[in-house]
Amino acid sequence: MSTFTIPDENVVSCGDMSCEFLVNPIPRPKPPAIKVNTTPENREIVFVDNNKPNSIAILRGAQAILRARGVPVREEIKVKLNASISLDEAELNDLVSRGGLIFCGVSDCGSCSASSALDSILLQQRGAAGVAVLTRPFSSQLERVGTYYETDRPVPLVVLDHPMQNLSPDEIMARSTALADSAQAILESVEKSA
């Protein structure tokens, strides 16, 4: 009969915790499911830029399109210093206090997509209407992060074409238009259900 012993050193996590399922399962308490909020306190779109190449250009383009359509959009775009690190408590609280429909992105890699997904879930956890903005190859990151944060229904997600880098002005405008269309559709669906 073999005896299980605890290793002298802890296994280092890969960062997104998926390896813990295979290598180093850590028992975690199961908190109650987060109630997903799609109804912002204020009828306003709020953008969070993760500081990736072309992300701010896409967000600014979406702002201009939405304004031209008469959709209220906050002028200030919160810019994260590091795309792969989630928002800290003060940043989350600041965004929650704005009360709008908060779009986190634009993310186009594994770590930044996981971070934007987590940001949207952490905003939801605090009662704000957080939405992740990811590119197609990384759209599953929201579901993966959601493994650790159970929600009563899916967190809203906007999926844009990949890549985000090395784009022509027309390609940037196409992504801005797609984001504006999605943001407006989410906001209008909230208004219809209210």
GROMACS .gro file of C-alpha atoms in nm:
model
  194
    1MET     CA    1   0.000   0.000   0.000
    2SER     CA    2   0.142   0.337  -0.100
    3THR     CA    3   0.130   0.640   0.122
    4PHE     CA    4   0.051   0.985  -0.009
    5THR     CA    5   0.296   1.253   0.098
    6ILE     CA    6   0.276   1.624   0.043
    7PRO     CA    7   0.564   1.755  -0.169
    8ASP     CA    8   0.817   1.981   0.000
    9GLU     CA    9   0.760   2.250  -0.261
   10ASN     CA   10   0.430   2.373  -0.394
   11VAL     CA   11   0.354   2.329  -0.761
   12VAL     CA   12   0.357   2.666  -0.932
   13SER     CA   13   0.033   2.754  -1.105
   14CYS     CA   14   0.044   2.842  -1.474
   15GLY     CA   15  -0.145   3.162  -1.402
   16ASP     CA   16  -0.491   3.081  -1.534
   17MET     CA   17  -0.536   2.796  -1.282
   18SER     CA   18  -0.643   2.541  -1.542
   19CYS     CA   19  -0.336   2.330  -1.465
   20GLU     CA   20  -0.453   2.294  -1.105
   21PHE     CA   21  -0.722   2.055  -1.225
   22LEU     CA   22  -0.454   1.826  -1.363
   23VAL     CA   23  -0.154   1.874  -1.136
   24ASN     CA   24  -0.236   2.038  -0.808
   25PRO     CA   25  -0.608   2.042  -0.733
   26ILE     CA   26  -0.683   2.295  -0.463
   27PRO     CA   27  -1.012   2.261  -0.278
   28ARG     CA   28  -1.199   2.588  -0.302
   29PRO     CA   29  -1.509   2.696  -0.116
   30LYS     CA   30  -1.803   2.742  -0.348
   31PRO     CA   31  -1.950   3.089  -0.308
   32PRO     CA   32  -2.308   3.160  -0.409
   33ALA     CA   33  -2.363   3.224  -0.780
   34ILE     CA   34  -2.306   3.580  -0.895
   35LYS     CA   35  -2.625   3.745  -1.017
   36VAL     CA   36  -2.546   3.874  -1.365
   37ASN     CA   37  -2.654   4.233  -1.417
   38THR     CA   38  -2.726   4.358  -1.768
   39THR     CA   39  -2.919   4.662  -1.649
   40PRO     CA   40  -2.680   4.951  -1.586
   41GLU     CA   41  -2.767   5.212  -1.326
   42ASN     CA   42  -2.704   5.483  -1.587
   43ARG     CA   43  -2.789   5.461  -1.957
   44GLU     CA   44  -2.430   5.506  -2.068
   45ILE     CA   45  -2.158   5.299  -2.234
   46VAL     CA   46  -1.826   5.291  -2.045
   47PHE     CA   47  -1.510   5.152  -2.205
   48VAL     CA   48  -1.205   5.001  -2.033
   49ASP     CA   49  -0.895   4.980  -2.254
   50ASN     CA   50  -0.648   4.704  -2.176
   51ASN     CA   51  -0.363   4.892  -2.345
   52LYS     CA   52  -0.311   4.644  -2.629
   53PRO     CA   53  -0.209   4.766  -2.976
   54ASN     CA   54  -0.508   4.918  -3.159
   55SER     CA   55  -0.742   4.863  -2.865
   56ILE     CA   56  -0.778   5.234  -2.787
   57ALA     CA   57  -0.826   5.314  -3.158
   58ILE     CA   58  -1.107   5.057  -3.178
   59LEU     CA   59  -1.270   5.189  -2.860
   60ARG     CA   60  -1.244   5.554  -2.971
   61GLY     CA   61  -1.391   5.459  -3.309
   62ALA     CA   62  -1.680   5.281  -3.135
   63GLN     CA   63  -1.731   5.589  -2.915
   64ALA     CA   64  -1.761   5.815  -3.221
   65ILE     CA   65  -2.003   5.578  -3.396
   66LEU     CA   66  -2.222   5.544  -3.087
   67ARG     CA   67  -2.230   5.921  -3.030
   68ALA     CA   68  -2.329   5.977  -3.394
   69ARG     CA   69  -2.620   5.737  -3.331
   70GLY     CA   70  -2.726   5.926  -3.018
   71VAL     CA   71  -2.608   5.659  -2.773
   72PRO     CA   72  -2.457   5.806  -2.454
   73VAL     CA   73  -2.090   5.712  -2.413
   74ARG     CA   74  -1.859   5.824  -2.135
   75GLU     CA   75  -1.577   6.038  -2.278
   76GLU     CA   76  -1.308   5.904  -2.047
   77ILE     CA   77  -1.178   5.557  -2.128
   78LYS     CA   78  -1.017   5.386  -1.830
   79VAL     CA   79  -0.676   5.255  -1.945
   80LYS     CA   80  -0.522   4.957  -1.766
   81LEU     CA   81  -0.146   4.966  -1.720
   82ASN     CA   82  -0.107   4.593  -1.784
   83ALA     CA   83  -0.343   4.396  -2.007
   84SER     CA   84  -0.276   4.064  -1.833
   85ILE     CA   85  -0.348   4.183  -1.477
   86SER     CA   86  -0.704   4.229  -1.357
   87LEU     CA   87  -0.832   4.559  -1.224
   88ASP     CA   88  -0.749   4.628  -0.861
   89GLU     CA   89  -1.008   4.697  -0.593
   90ALA     CA   90  -0.989   5.077  -0.629
   91GLU     CA   91  -1.027   5.057  -1.009
   92LEU     CA   92  -1.322   4.819  -0.980
   93ASN     CA   93  -1.492   5.045  -0.725
   94ASP     CA   94  -1.435   5.349  -0.947
   95LEU     CA   95  -1.592   5.173  -1.246
   96VAL     CA   96  -1.885   5.047  -1.038
   97SER     CA   97  -1.951   5.405  -0.921
   98ARG     CA   98  -1.991   5.517  -1.284
   99GLY     CA   99  -2.301   5.301  -1.314
  100GLY     CA  100  -2.292   5.241  -1.689
  101LEU     CA  101  -2.269   4.935  -1.912
  102ILE     CA  102  -1.895   4.861  -1.881
  103PHE     CA  103  -1.708   4.699  -2.172
  104CYS     CA  104  -1.366   4.549  -2.084
  105GLY     CA  105  -1.118   4.488  -2.367
  106VAL     CA  106  -1.027   4.470  -2.649
  107SER     CA  107  -0.840   4.145  -2.579
  108ASP     CA  108  -0.665   3.928  -2.836
  109CYS     CA  109  -0.439   3.684  -2.648
  110GLY     CA  110  -0.476   3.424  -2.375
  111SER     CA  111  -0.361   3.622  -2.073
  112CYS     CA  112  -0.521   3.955  -2.164
  113SER     CA  113  -0.846   3.778  -2.260
  114ALA     CA  114  -0.852   3.595  -1.926
  115SER     CA  115  -0.789   3.928  -1.752
  116SER     CA  116  -1.070   4.110  -1.938
  117ALA     CA  117  -1.302   3.816  -1.871
  118LEU     CA  118  -1.213   3.828  -1.502
  119ASP     CA  119  -1.261   4.207  -1.494
  120SER     CA  120  -1.613   4.169  -1.634
  121ILE     CA  121  -1.696   3.898  -1.379
  122LEU     CA  122  -1.550   4.099  -1.089
  123LEU     CA  123  -1.762   4.396  -1.198
  124GLN     CA  124  -2.067   4.168  -1.209
  125GLN     CA  125  -1.980   4.040  -0.861
  126ARG     CA  126  -2.002   4.400  -0.738
  127GLY     CA  127  -2.340   4.454  -0.904
  128ALA     CA  128  -2.216   4.643  -1.212
  129ALA     CA  129  -2.305   4.552  -1.570
  130GLY     CA  130  -1.965   4.425  -1.693
  131VAL     CA  131  -1.912   4.291  -2.047
  132ALA     CA  132  -1.597   4.123  -2.184
  133VAL     CA  133  -1.472   4.220  -2.533
  134LEU     CA  134  -1.256   3.941  -2.678
  135THR     CA  135  -1.143   3.827  -3.022
  136ARG     CA  136  -1.283   3.510  -3.172
  137PRO     CA  137  -0.995   3.267  -3.094
  138PHE     CA  138  -1.005   3.367  -2.726
  139SER     CA  139  -1.380   3.394  -2.668
  140SER     CA  140  -1.371   3.076  -2.455
  141GLN     CA  141  -1.167   3.259  -2.189
  142LEU     CA  142  -1.484   3.400  -2.033
  143GLU     CA  143  -1.620   3.049  -1.986
  144ARG     CA  144  -1.286   2.927  -1.850
  145VAL     CA  145  -1.264   3.208  -1.595
  146GLY     CA  146  -1.629   3.145  -1.513
  147THR     CA  147  -1.529   2.800  -1.390
  148TYR     CA  148  -1.420   2.969  -1.067
  149TYR     CA  149  -1.697   3.227  -1.050
  150GLU     CA  150  -2.036   3.067  -1.092
  151THR     CA  151  -2.301   3.297  -1.235
  152ASP     CA  152  -2.677   3.262  -1.254
  153ARG     CA  153  -2.658   3.310  -1.632
  154PRO     CA  154  -2.386   3.386  -1.888
  155VAL     CA  155  -2.192   3.710  -1.852
  156PRO     CA  156  -2.239   3.923  -2.167
  157LEU     CA  157  -1.962   3.885  -2.424
  158VAL     CA  158  -1.873   4.078  -2.738
  159VAL     CA  159  -1.662   3.882  -2.987
  160LEU     CA  160  -1.462   4.068  -3.251
  161ASP     CA  161  -1.257   3.942  -3.544
  162HIS     CA  162  -0.893   3.855  -3.480
  163PRO     CA  163  -0.624   3.992  -3.494
  164MET     CA  164  -0.611   4.336  -3.332
  165GLN     CA  165  -0.254   4.423  -3.428
  166ASN     CA  166  -0.117   4.531  -3.767
  167LEU     CA  167  -0.455   4.646  -3.896
  168SER     CA  168  -0.533   4.893  -4.170
  169PRO     CA  169  -0.752   5.194  -4.089
  170ASP     CA  170  -1.043   5.018  -4.264
  171GLU     CA  171  -0.995   4.705  -4.050
  172ILE     CA  172  -0.984   4.915  -3.733
  173MET     CA  173  -1.306   5.089  -3.839
  174ALA     CA  174  -1.471   4.752  -3.911
  175ARG     CA  175  -1.391   4.635  -3.557
  176SER     CA  176  -1.506   4.967  -3.411
  177THR     CA  177  -1.835   4.932  -3.599
  178ALA     CA  178  -1.880   4.573  -3.480
  179LEU     CA  179  -1.817   4.681  -3.120
  180ALA     CA  180  -2.054   4.979  -3.151
  181ASP     CA  181  -2.325   4.755  -3.302
  182SER     CA  182  -2.289   4.502  -3.018
  183ALA     CA  183  -2.277   4.765  -2.743
  184GLN     CA  184  -2.587   4.938  -2.880
  185ALA     CA  185  -2.771   4.606  -2.917
  186ILE     CA  186  -2.696   4.511  -2.555
  187LEU     CA  187  -2.805   4.853  -2.428
  188GLU     CA  188  -3.125   4.846  -2.635
  189SER     CA  189  -3.210   4.491  -2.524
  190VAL     CA  190  -3.186   4.611  -2.164
  191GLU     CA  191  -3.421   4.900  -2.238
  192LYS     CA  192  -3.676   4.673  -2.409
  193SER     CA  193  -3.681   4.431  -2.116
  194ALA     CA  194  -3.718   4.711  -1.858
   0.00000   0.00000   0.00000
